[in-house]
């Protein structure tokens, strides 16, 4: 026995195999369906999908084979991987590599093997789709082509799984952005195994440096922050914490200091074991520098005023007036009247009023050393600005009641917007992970929408959300399949929408704005009330839109669907498109995968149909007919239920072909099959045995009942009008019928009695039915 040599690219091959995250996973229907089909197609003892690890070959799917895994050193598939092409062993006892293999020398051992390699990337083979048998076999070029085509099917399933599980679409979106994605392996030791192309922009170090086995990630972190990072990271790696969020300093190769915002979370397999930790890194240096500056400013009024971005205020509580060192018009577009009678308090956003008032009361009561609050004030044009305000009582009356406060404030609208944007980005990245995992496990895009749509609506405070997909063959963009429709305030409507979606909700797109988004692939922002002729989806009932944002979903630069958000009280902004880009691309990609899955299922069903149906007459072919007859044979001998078979031959069919041509003969065969099917019961099976010979399997029918059915068939055929090019063709049939008897030891003997009755019917002049017990 000669173990297979180790491929030159073994390290890269094993890395990809483990990156697929498929070893030791639960059985999956798609792979079991493939091996079941392969076993039936080649009529062998077993069919397997093998994955060859460093020490073993593990079977992702196995039909007709008991072991779950075997040592690599005795595997046939290791040789197939080394060979790099389909390997066929027609008789293992005559092959010096395998003649003494344990599976060959065993009783009724392995004799025949054929394995097509699973090549996930060029030159990288992780296993095989193989078939084995206990008898030597010949394997034709056609058989080899079939096996390789089915192996390509397995490769595509694994490739699609790989693409989703490793978030390639997410990484592509992030590659040029301000956030770098990284991935740590957990076993055998924690180490960085992936870094996005833009990681050097964030950290100052190249991907090659960071991914080098000799480099530990913590070596680039500032010494003062290193211990906390390691402690928090080990808590994630050990499963004590699901995620971490940390800000720390990195020392670049140029000895520059950078602040990095680090978010990481663990991925788990189906058994709950951690398989990897994914992280997102953002260069926070500018924001941190500003934060430190503002912190110092809060500690020293003088320094804050010198910085030039702060304003002072002086509030006389008894006079109910406030003086500021800027004009009211500069920040609020209002006149000086708002400085009197505390009118400025009327401008505080309702959601901020109580919190601001409570902070003021705590300071006035002596509970807090100073007053500090962040709140919104309404500008004259309707929008709100954010202020960060700090103040202190400097004068009190004889009773100790405050009469005067002074303080500073500054406009933090841009900072709050940045914070909100970062929060949205983190939410979007988490959402991308959630929907990819959901799709990976359930394959139902509507359930993906059930996760994505509520969160996208919450982020934008939208009352209405819709996710729709263009049909795969759409060229006019006038139809949409709706996978998600949601209204924030109407649960009854949402339940009705969900029922329609489960049944397949297709709507007509007639609004000109939504048609434009689907055709041009450009997002459309509608800040004002939307007219009916702009966004119209018939026949679903939707409320009027006060505002809306329509965002196209892409795959490979092709518009595949649309996300519609509407009725947000805070409105929509163009920069929302950039924030949402990761989830938009993810939804578009998953829509594409959904289409591919649907096409694969359709192709599988067509292959199954082609393997069981006679192409000309659309009745059961000989193989399926005989398999079904075998089942009925076993049922009769087990349960003693009657079953009969009728064998039919079209009389003088050769004359039809000779006189009218083979096209006419084909038409006669098809019309005969159609005529006969109309007569048969639901449980009866009509099959073509070859040429002009057919057979009917009649479950639960004794010889008398079978003879009645046969006579109806004969009579209907005789009365039917068979014509070709205006000429009537006389067609009759002869039928031999036999009921399965306890003395019939096999199907051949049963069918032979029916054949003998058929021969008798022909000898007696044709166009008649003869039962076997009359012969």
XYZ file of C-alpha atoms in Angstrom:
775
model
C 0.000 0.000 0.000
C 1.458 3.335 -1.050
C 0.141 6.496 0.681
C -0.365 9.421 -1.679
C 2.456 12.006 -1.821
C 1.794 15.392 -0.164
C 0.991 18.170 -2.702
C 3.456 21.054 -2.999
C 0.740 23.530 -2.001
C -0.390 21.486 1.046
C -0.196 24.448 3.450
C -2.306 26.669 1.197
C -4.704 23.762 0.529
C -5.266 23.076 4.243
C -5.644 26.794 4.965
C -8.448 27.074 2.405
C -10.096 23.862 3.669
C -10.254 25.226 7.218
C -11.306 28.665 5.999
C -14.372 27.021 4.435
C -15.441 26.032 7.966
C -17.206 22.880 6.739
C -15.237 20.077 8.452
C -17.223 18.207 11.120
C -20.432 20.046 10.307
C -23.917 18.547 10.313
C -25.306 16.874 7.147
C -26.875 19.279 4.664
C -29.692 18.363 2.256
C -28.033 19.906 -0.794
C -24.936 17.681 -0.508
C -26.939 14.567 0.440
C -29.184 15.126 -2.585
C -26.103 15.251 -4.822
C -24.601 11.993 -3.516
C -28.000 10.260 -3.640
C -28.362 11.308 -7.271
C -24.784 10.233 -8.105
C -25.309 6.793 -6.545
C -28.510 6.260 -8.552
C -27.036 7.648 -11.761
C -24.001 5.335 -11.750
C -25.746 2.417 -9.969
C -22.843 1.888 -7.529
C -22.574 0.738 -3.913
C -21.696 4.176 -2.529
C -21.200 7.834 -3.418
C -19.270 10.248 -1.190
C -18.153 13.877 -0.907
C -14.719 13.633 0.750
C -12.624 16.407 2.310
C -8.969 15.494 2.894
C -7.475 17.042 6.049
C -3.842 16.734 7.199
C -4.405 13.337 8.878
C -7.770 12.053 7.650
C -10.395 12.157 4.964
C -13.793 13.244 6.319
C -17.081 12.681 4.494
C -19.350 15.714 4.176
C -21.941 13.416 2.595
C -22.050 9.638 2.223
C -24.639 7.355 0.714
C -24.027 3.610 0.986
C -20.923 3.924 3.195
C -20.812 3.491 6.985
C -17.624 5.269 8.123
C -17.660 9.010 8.957
C -13.946 9.413 8.287
C -10.862 7.298 7.449
C -7.091 7.813 7.810
C -5.592 9.832 4.989
C -2.773 7.338 4.455
C -5.172 4.632 3.203
C -7.392 6.965 1.176
C -7.863 6.678 -2.562
C -8.846 10.362 -2.644
C -5.385 11.470 -1.506
C -4.051 10.042 -4.783
C -6.809 11.806 -6.736
C -5.817 15.129 -5.140
C -2.177 14.560 -6.033
C -3.142 13.543 -9.593
C -5.134 16.757 -10.009
C -7.703 15.245 -12.369
C -10.418 12.573 -12.315
C -8.868 9.312 -11.123
C -10.409 5.950 -12.139
C -9.402 2.581 -10.661
C -11.374 -0.090 -12.551
C -10.003 -3.016 -10.457
C -8.158 -2.095 -7.248
C -6.738 -5.623 -6.830
C -4.670 -5.050 -9.977
C -3.320 -1.639 -8.912
C -0.117 -1.819 -6.848
C -1.084 1.358 -4.977
C -4.205 -0.251 -3.523
C -3.961 -4.039 -3.825
C -3.203 -4.419 -0.086
C -5.422 -1.541 1.085
C -7.597 -2.581 4.089
C -10.769 -1.664 2.238
C -9.664 -3.762 -0.765
C -8.573 -6.921 1.070
C -11.700 -6.991 3.242
C -14.486 -9.476 2.475
C -16.517 -8.144 -0.481
C -13.978 -5.316 -0.501
C -13.628 -2.281 -2.692
C -12.812 -3.000 -6.325
C -13.866 0.044 -8.335
C -13.187 3.720 -7.568
C -13.723 6.931 -9.541
C -13.097 10.352 -7.981
C -13.427 13.811 -9.516
C -11.390 16.488 -7.669
C -13.051 19.450 -5.898
C -10.917 22.375 -7.059
C -12.086 25.454 -5.098
C -9.333 27.743 -6.418
C -6.948 27.118 -9.352
C -4.601 24.327 -8.339
C -6.083 23.978 -4.841
C -8.000 20.704 -4.405
C -9.628 20.000 -1.035
C -11.296 16.644 -1.739
C -13.339 14.670 -4.271
C -16.780 13.615 -5.358
C -16.229 9.860 -5.673
C -18.079 6.601 -6.283
C -17.045 3.096 -5.162
C -18.258 -0.422 -5.884
C -17.458 -3.961 -4.776
C -17.240 -5.118 -8.403
C -14.699 -4.127 -11.086
C -16.310 -1.771 -13.622
C -15.620 -0.029 -16.882
C -15.845 3.779 -16.807
C -16.512 5.501 -20.132
C -15.599 9.033 -21.210
C -19.309 9.939 -20.901
C -19.335 8.663 -17.311
C -16.234 10.716 -16.548
C -17.905 13.844 -17.951
C -21.030 13.261 -15.841
C -18.989 12.806 -12.651
C -16.921 15.943 -13.329
C -20.056 17.997 -14.011
C -21.575 16.893 -10.713
C -18.267 17.629 -8.929
C -18.461 21.149 -10.374
C -21.900 21.429 -8.781
C -20.357 20.562 -5.389
C -17.558 23.086 -6.014
C -20.120 25.817 -6.731
C -21.998 25.046 -3.513
C -18.758 25.226 -1.511
C -17.604 28.379 -3.306
C -20.898 30.166 -2.626
C -20.721 29.077 1.018
C -17.107 30.316 1.176
C -18.032 33.659 -0.341
C -20.804 34.204 2.227
C -18.985 32.892 5.321
C -15.900 35.041 4.671
C -17.906 38.147 3.826
C -16.072 38.914 0.593
C -18.732 41.415 -0.419
C -18.369 43.174 2.931
C -14.605 43.283 2.615
C -14.816 44.664 -0.917
C -17.098 47.450 0.276
C -14.778 48.273 3.193
C -11.555 47.952 1.213
C -11.395 51.605 0.168
C -13.200 53.090 3.170
C -12.037 54.420 6.526
C -12.714 51.137 8.348
C -10.343 48.162 7.901
C -11.594 44.599 8.435
C -9.323 41.998 10.087
C -9.801 38.338 11.107
C -8.032 36.319 13.820
C -7.848 32.543 13.838
C -8.444 30.836 17.191
C -6.776 27.440 16.768
C -4.077 26.239 17.166
C -3.131 29.686 18.488
C -4.561 33.148 18.087
C -3.086 34.931 15.086
C -4.135 37.419 12.455
C -5.071 35.558 9.225
C -6.770 38.293 7.199
C -6.364 42.051 6.824
C -8.238 44.261 4.357
C -6.376 46.128 1.631
C -6.861 49.466 3.412
C -5.333 48.332 6.728
C -2.121 50.276 6.038
C -4.141 53.509 5.864
C -5.512 52.841 9.342
C -2.528 51.309 11.171
C 0.472 52.431 9.101
C 1.639 48.808 8.640
C 1.382 46.730 5.451
C -0.824 43.632 5.199
C 2.245 41.421 4.639
C 3.841 42.649 7.851
C 0.706 42.146 9.946
C 0.005 38.661 8.521
C 3.571 37.427 8.994
C 3.709 34.431 11.405
C 6.627 36.155 13.176
C 4.565 39.253 14.071
C 2.128 39.474 16.985
C -0.507 42.131 16.547
C 0.030 43.531 20.062
C 3.616 44.432 19.171
C 2.392 47.532 17.280
C 0.226 48.702 20.209
C 1.454 51.327 22.690
C 2.903 49.671 25.793
C 0.485 51.486 28.074
C -2.519 50.049 26.170
C -1.177 46.593 25.365
C -2.251 44.798 28.556
C -5.877 45.968 28.326
C -6.095 44.946 24.661
C -4.694 41.462 25.409
C -6.986 41.004 28.412
C -10.099 42.063 26.498
C -9.122 40.059 23.390
C -8.479 36.876 25.416
C -11.904 37.270 27.012
C -13.413 37.110 23.512
C -11.154 34.247 22.395
C -12.019 32.275 25.557
C -15.755 32.808 25.000
C -16.178 34.908 28.160
C -17.316 37.955 26.176
C -19.040 37.883 22.739
C -17.388 41.118 21.585
C -15.145 44.000 22.529
C -15.032 47.722 21.788
C -11.805 49.475 22.702
C -9.813 52.571 21.852
C -6.002 52.342 22.031
C -2.815 53.801 20.596
C -0.668 52.333 17.825
C 2.971 53.270 17.160
C 3.567 53.405 13.376
C 6.871 52.390 11.689
C 7.622 56.155 11.489
C 7.182 56.299 15.295
C 3.979 58.317 14.955
C 1.125 57.913 17.414
C -2.312 56.918 16.104
C -5.541 56.350 18.012
C -7.488 53.317 16.788
C -11.133 52.484 17.518
C -11.303 48.656 17.610
C -14.520 46.623 17.431
C -14.364 42.813 17.382
C -16.764 39.929 17.778
C -16.541 36.124 17.751
C -18.053 33.770 15.160
C -19.360 30.403 16.406
C -19.979 27.096 14.654
C -23.171 25.047 14.987
C -21.817 23.408 18.177
C -21.207 26.769 19.823
C -17.400 26.688 19.443
C -15.514 29.830 18.451
C -14.084 29.474 14.939
C -12.719 32.984 14.371
C -12.771 36.555 15.650
C -13.514 39.364 13.201
C -12.577 42.957 13.890
C -13.051 46.432 12.434
C -10.415 49.125 12.915
C -10.973 52.864 12.479
C -8.333 55.605 12.608
C -9.704 57.786 15.404
C -6.674 60.055 15.720
C -8.327 63.309 14.655
C -11.410 62.744 16.794
C -9.305 61.732 19.791
C -7.147 64.794 19.473
C -10.288 66.938 19.409
C -11.712 65.045 22.379
C -8.563 65.603 24.420
C -8.605 69.245 23.458
C -12.228 69.595 24.544
C -11.518 67.811 27.797
C -8.808 70.287 28.591
C -11.147 73.086 27.576
C -13.792 71.894 30.052
C -11.193 71.981 32.793
C -10.073 75.495 32.036
C -12.410 78.242 30.805
C -9.502 80.420 29.834
C -7.981 77.793 27.585
C -11.364 77.058 26.060
C -11.984 80.726 25.208
C -8.484 81.012 23.747
C -9.232 78.131 21.431
C -11.885 80.365 19.813
C -14.590 77.782 19.392
C -16.477 78.469 22.623
C -18.999 81.119 23.585
C -19.871 82.529 26.986
C -23.265 83.112 28.512
C -24.458 85.076 31.530
C -27.900 84.181 32.874
C -29.789 86.467 35.299
C -32.390 84.179 36.816
C -34.444 86.934 38.475
C -34.565 89.072 35.320
C -35.120 85.932 33.183
C -32.613 87.219 30.667
C -29.438 85.757 29.238
C -26.546 87.520 27.535
C -24.199 85.753 25.121
C -20.984 86.932 23.453
C -22.383 86.242 20.008
C -25.574 87.256 18.255
C -28.629 85.053 18.345
C -28.764 85.300 14.584
C -25.336 83.674 14.242
C -26.335 80.329 15.699
C -30.146 80.293 15.581
C -31.174 82.803 12.901
C -33.335 84.579 15.488
C -33.503 88.082 16.967
C -32.466 89.295 20.409
C -35.982 88.883 21.826
C -35.124 85.284 22.698
C -32.635 86.572 25.286
C -35.539 87.979 27.361
C -38.154 86.175 29.483
C -36.250 82.920 29.020
C -37.805 82.521 25.582
C -34.721 80.535 24.575
C -36.011 77.626 26.728
C -38.987 77.297 24.373
C -36.525 76.309 21.623
C -35.201 73.228 23.442
C -36.121 69.988 21.705
C -38.989 68.241 23.579
C -36.916 65.076 23.945
C -34.097 67.026 25.655
C -36.095 69.368 27.865
C -36.558 67.174 30.946
C -32.944 65.958 31.018
C -31.610 69.527 30.687
C -33.971 70.780 33.369
C -32.972 67.923 35.712
C -29.241 68.696 35.258
C -29.921 72.350 36.089
C -31.946 71.441 39.189
C -29.194 69.141 40.509
C -26.680 71.988 40.329
C -29.051 74.564 41.827
C -29.728 72.200 44.758
C -26.009 71.694 45.315
C -26.023 68.050 44.235
C -23.623 68.674 41.318
C -20.632 71.003 41.386
C -21.590 72.458 38.021
C -24.306 72.338 35.400
C -23.478 70.401 32.251
C -25.808 69.255 29.487
C -26.070 68.494 25.770
C -29.304 69.579 24.154
C -30.840 70.735 20.892
C -32.149 74.203 20.066
C -34.434 74.834 17.103
C -33.113 77.095 14.359
C -35.457 79.577 12.719
C -35.613 77.447 9.556
C -36.839 74.426 11.557
C -33.752 72.266 11.957
C -31.986 71.723 15.300
C -28.453 72.466 16.414
C -26.682 70.671 19.258
C -25.080 72.669 22.083
C -22.749 71.452 24.815
C -23.206 73.822 27.737
C -21.336 74.076 31.053
C -22.178 76.591 33.789
C -21.921 77.463 37.467
C -23.835 79.612 39.951
C -21.739 82.662 40.848
C -24.287 84.704 42.780
C -27.025 83.840 45.306
C -29.442 85.907 47.405
C -29.681 86.047 51.199
C -31.786 82.888 51.256
C -29.130 81.048 49.254
C -31.195 80.961 46.047
C -29.262 81.305 42.808
C -29.718 84.639 41.044
C -26.928 84.471 38.455
C -25.097 81.778 36.489
C -22.291 82.034 33.949
C -20.926 79.447 31.612
C -19.740 78.488 28.172
C -21.252 76.575 25.305
C -20.219 75.470 21.868
C -21.917 74.096 18.796
C -21.395 70.309 18.672
C -23.842 69.634 15.824
C -21.115 68.265 13.547
C -19.636 66.150 16.370
C -23.038 64.655 17.228
C -23.626 63.970 13.522
C -20.268 62.167 13.372
C -21.142 60.161 16.480
C -24.480 59.239 14.948
C -22.760 58.297 11.709
C -20.296 56.056 13.556
C -23.168 54.484 15.467
C -24.981 53.882 12.192
C -21.838 52.393 10.639
C -21.391 50.002 13.564
C -25.070 49.072 13.404
C -24.831 48.514 9.654
C -21.746 46.295 10.033
C -23.473 44.237 12.723
C -26.542 44.037 10.505
C -24.421 42.811 7.576
C -23.111 40.005 9.791
C -26.596 39.126 11.042
C -28.250 38.902 7.623
C -25.364 36.899 6.145
C -25.576 34.380 8.994
C -29.367 34.215 8.679
C -29.186 33.593 4.922
C -26.418 31.027 5.363
C -28.525 28.929 7.719
C -32.106 29.353 6.442
C -31.661 30.313 2.743
C -34.923 32.295 2.976
C -34.488 35.871 1.790
C -37.792 36.999 3.344
C -36.393 36.073 6.783
C -33.291 38.135 5.999
C -35.624 41.075 5.308
C -37.418 40.445 8.617
C -34.069 41.187 10.308
C -32.785 43.990 8.081
C -35.895 46.072 7.446
C -36.871 46.905 11.073
C -33.300 47.962 11.897
C -32.944 50.129 8.789
C -36.275 51.747 9.602
C -35.190 52.339 13.210
C -31.891 53.917 12.108
C -33.750 56.427 9.920
C -36.905 56.651 12.075
C -38.908 55.599 9.014
C -42.566 54.605 9.297
C -42.541 52.579 6.041
C -39.950 50.190 4.619
C -39.937 47.998 1.483
C -37.378 45.585 0.009
C -38.125 44.348 -3.515
C -36.312 42.269 -6.127
C -36.387 42.500 -9.905
C -37.206 39.145 -11.545
C -34.077 37.532 -12.953
C -35.213 37.883 -16.582
C -36.594 41.413 -16.197
C -35.704 43.918 -18.912
C -38.473 46.468 -18.462
C -38.201 47.048 -14.662
C -41.997 47.063 -14.368
C -42.368 44.183 -11.856
C -41.005 43.593 -8.361
C -41.038 40.580 -6.038
C -41.526 41.983 -2.554
C -39.555 40.170 0.175
C -40.193 42.720 2.909
C -42.972 45.265 3.525
C -43.351 46.909 6.920
C -45.316 49.733 8.499
C -44.176 50.958 11.892
C -47.655 51.713 13.204
C -49.832 48.920 11.798
C -49.218 45.320 12.968
C -52.390 44.077 11.237
C -51.114 45.351 7.902
C -47.705 43.803 8.582
C -49.258 40.379 9.193
C -51.268 40.699 5.974
C -48.124 41.697 4.042
C -46.258 38.706 5.503
C -48.927 36.280 4.306
C -48.777 37.745 0.812
C -44.980 37.530 0.783
C -45.098 33.866 1.787
C -47.451 33.238 -1.149
C -45.178 35.186 -3.524
C -45.989 38.910 -3.641
C -45.426 40.392 -7.098
C -46.338 44.041 -7.721
C -46.493 46.247 -10.784
C -44.144 49.236 -10.770
C -45.790 52.258 -12.387
C -44.333 55.238 -10.473
C -41.889 57.218 -12.592
C -39.374 57.865 -9.777
C -39.126 54.227 -8.693
C -38.932 53.141 -12.342
C -36.037 55.569 -12.796
C -34.148 54.128 -9.801
C -34.540 50.582 -11.144
C -33.492 51.508 -14.676
C -30.672 54.030 -13.984
C -29.334 52.591 -10.744
C -29.219 56.055 -9.114
C -30.606 56.661 -5.604
C -33.471 59.144 -5.444
C -34.052 61.381 -2.405
C -37.581 62.792 -2.140
C -37.531 65.353 0.728
C -41.072 66.582 0.059
C -44.456 64.825 -0.155
C -44.326 62.163 -2.850
C -46.981 62.176 -5.559
C -48.856 58.981 -6.444
C -47.436 58.942 -9.956
C -43.874 59.046 -8.578
C -43.866 55.914 -6.395
C -46.702 53.501 -7.134
C -46.709 49.749 -6.415
C -49.929 48.020 -7.378
C -51.959 46.425 -5.885
C -50.575 46.776 -2.319
C -52.074 49.403 -0.023
C -49.483 51.946 1.164
C -49.903 55.250 3.037
C -49.012 58.594 1.486
C -45.303 59.416 1.654
C -44.328 62.772 3.232
C -40.745 62.009 2.237
C -38.854 59.001 0.908
C -35.443 57.624 -0.006
C -35.193 55.034 -2.804
C -31.896 53.090 -2.861
C -30.964 50.579 -5.609
C -29.521 47.171 -4.675
C -26.655 45.949 -6.875
C -24.797 42.784 -7.691
C -21.806 43.055 -10.005
C -22.968 46.577 -11.069
C -26.379 45.290 -12.106
C -29.514 46.543 -10.358
C -31.204 43.527 -8.774
C -33.627 45.213 -6.382
C -34.556 48.254 -4.330
C -34.789 49.475 -0.720
C -37.474 52.085 -0.051
C -37.697 54.031 3.226
C -40.401 56.627 3.792
C -42.037 58.986 6.296
C -39.094 59.875 8.534
C -39.710 62.825 10.890
C -35.988 63.680 10.800
C -35.807 63.403 7.007
C -33.157 61.769 4.823
C -29.742 63.045 3.739
C -27.606 62.106 0.705
C -24.731 60.847 2.920
C -27.044 58.067 4.127
C -26.212 56.246 0.879
C -22.528 55.938 1.867
C -23.410 54.737 5.379
C -25.831 52.138 4.037
C -23.534 50.934 1.246
C -22.327 47.742 3.055
C -25.872 46.502 3.725
C -27.093 47.565 0.268
C -24.327 45.529 -1.378
C -24.942 42.614 0.981
C -28.683 42.552 0.237
C -27.968 42.726 -3.503
C -25.454 39.886 -3.227
C -27.819 37.697 -1.219
C -30.585 38.380 -3.765
C -28.218 37.075 -6.435
C -27.407 33.974 -4.351
C -31.163 33.412 -3.881
C -31.611 33.439 -7.660
C -28.723 31.000 -8.140
C -30.206 28.673 -5.515
C -33.610 28.774 -7.236
C -31.994 28.026 -10.605
C -30.035 25.129 -9.078
C -33.171 23.588 -7.588
C -34.944 23.935 -10.931
C -32.012 22.282 -12.718
C -31.969 19.452 -10.170
C -35.676 18.828 -10.671
C -35.224 18.821 -14.450
C -32.348 16.314 -14.170
C -34.524 14.096 -11.995
C -37.390 14.347 -14.465
C -35.111 13.540 -17.407
C -33.773 10.511 -15.545
C -37.244 9.043 -14.973
C -39.362 10.026 -17.999
C -39.310 8.718 -21.559
C -38.458 11.776 -23.630
C -40.821 11.062 -26.549
C -43.999 9.954 -24.791
C -43.495 11.568 -21.356
C -44.389 8.321 -19.567
C -42.153 6.394 -17.156
C -39.006 5.019 -18.744
C -38.051 1.341 -18.503
C -35.712 1.786 -15.499
C -38.274 3.577 -13.343
C -41.026 1.163 -14.426
C -38.940 -1.844 -13.387
C -37.950 -0.202 -10.065
C -41.618 0.484 -9.285
C -42.578 -3.043 -10.286
C -39.893 -4.328 -7.909
C -41.455 -2.350 -5.067
C -44.903 -3.757 -5.834
C -43.408 -7.261 -6.081
C -42.061 -6.883 -2.512
C -45.360 -5.421 -1.246
C -47.348 -8.324 -2.681
C -45.136 -10.957 -1.079
C -45.172 -9.077 2.250
C -48.802 -7.949 2.500
C -50.543 -10.230 -0.046
C -52.140 -7.331 -1.949
C -53.004 -8.047 -5.599
C -50.990 -6.416 -8.381
C -51.077 -7.060 -12.138
C -49.102 -6.026 -15.169
C -50.325 -5.494 -18.732
C -47.778 -5.611 -21.560
C -48.900 -3.802 -24.718
C -47.644 -3.955 -28.269
C -48.886 -1.664 -31.067
C -50.031 -3.943 -33.907
C -48.130 -3.706 -37.216
C -46.286 -0.605 -36.015
C -43.466 -1.240 -38.493
C -45.982 -0.667 -41.291
C -46.744 2.786 -39.862
C -43.074 3.795 -40.028
C -42.593 2.221 -43.464
C -45.761 3.754 -44.930
C -45.945 7.216 -43.307
C -42.421 7.779 -41.992
C -40.863 7.843 -38.533
C -42.309 11.264 -37.696
C -45.770 9.797 -38.102
C -44.718 6.828 -35.972
C -43.552 9.158 -33.211
C -46.882 10.982 -33.299
C -48.764 7.679 -33.012
C -46.673 6.671 -29.990
C -47.295 9.996 -28.245
C -51.028 9.948 -29.007
C -51.280 6.350 -27.781
C -49.596 7.369 -24.497
C -51.944 10.374 -24.083
C -55.029 8.247 -24.841
C -54.004 5.527 -22.401
C -53.184 7.933 -19.545
C -56.714 9.352 -19.669
C -58.156 5.893 -18.943
C -55.865 4.769 -16.138
C -56.464 5.231 -12.424
C -54.336 7.615 -10.346
C -52.212 4.815 -8.913
C -51.617 3.019 -12.239
C -48.225 3.475 -13.938
C -47.774 3.561 -17.719
C -44.226 2.958 -18.929
C -42.459 2.557 -22.252
C -40.399 -0.613 -22.512
C -38.834 0.216 -25.848
C -39.924 0.809 -29.432
C -43.697 0.259 -29.723
C -43.901 -1.836 -26.546
C -45.498 -0.368 -23.403
C -46.556 -1.754 -20.034
C -49.058 -0.789 -17.356
C -48.481 -1.553 -13.673
C -51.878 -2.023 -11.950
C -51.595 -1.981 -8.117
C -54.493 -3.446 -6.109
C -55.910 -5.097 -9.246
C -56.510 -8.838 -9.629
C -56.603 -10.476 -13.056
C -60.293 -9.726 -13.689
C -59.922 -6.041 -12.781
C -56.728 -5.777 -14.815
C -58.437 -7.383 -17.802
C -61.218 -4.749 -17.630
C -58.653 -1.918 -17.625
C -56.767 -3.517 -20.527
C -59.958 -3.890 -22.525
C -60.796 -0.221 -21.990
C -57.350 0.715 -23.264
C -57.676 -1.547 -26.302
C -61.156 -0.268 -27.138
C -60.182 3.412 -26.732
C -57.145 3.016 -28.979
C -59.229 1.256 -31.628
C -61.803 4.088 -31.576
C -59.252 6.922 -31.459
C -58.517 8.920 -34.585
C -54.822 8.744 -35.508
C -54.075 11.036 -38.440
C -50.995 12.175 -40.299
C -51.073 14.857 -42.985
C -54.805 14.373 -43.488
C -54.623 10.582 -43.690
C -56.124 8.333 -41.035
C -53.788 5.683 -39.619
C -55.479 2.530 -38.279
C -54.005 1.695 -34.871
C -54.822 -1.278 -32.637
C -53.019 -2.928 -29.768
C -52.488 -6.422 -28.409
C -52.277 -6.822 -24.640
C -51.105 -9.608 -22.363
C -52.081 -9.461 -18.688
C -50.661 -11.349 -15.710
C -51.441 -11.106 -12.014
C -48.449 -11.552 -9.710
C -48.705 -14.995 -8.076
C -47.023 -16.401 -4.995
C -45.288 -18.884 -7.298
C -43.561 -16.043 -9.169
C -40.129 -16.046 -7.598
C -38.997 -12.904 -9.366
C -40.227 -10.108 -11.667
C -38.850 -11.813 -14.770
C -41.123 -14.842 -14.269
C -44.128 -12.597 -13.654
C -43.431 -10.504 -16.760
C -42.684 -13.638 -18.806
C -46.250 -14.867 -18.202
C -47.616 -11.516 -19.392
C -45.316 -11.681 -22.460
C -46.608 -15.170 -23.222
C -50.192 -13.896 -23.035
C -49.249 -11.029 -25.364
C -47.776 -13.503 -27.836
C -51.024 -15.491 -27.674
C -53.027 -12.290 -28.365
C -50.938 -11.659 -31.461
C -51.242 -15.262 -32.613
C -55.030 -15.102 -32.234
C -55.257 -12.193 -34.683
C -54.136 -9.132 -32.652
C -56.353 -6.270 -31.380
C -57.323 -8.261 -28.294
C -56.505 -8.784 -24.616
C -55.425 -12.145 -23.209
C -54.998 -12.923 -19.515
C -52.128 -15.187 -18.511
C -54.369 -17.627 -16.659
C -56.233 -18.283 -19.931
C -53.091 -19.364 -21.766
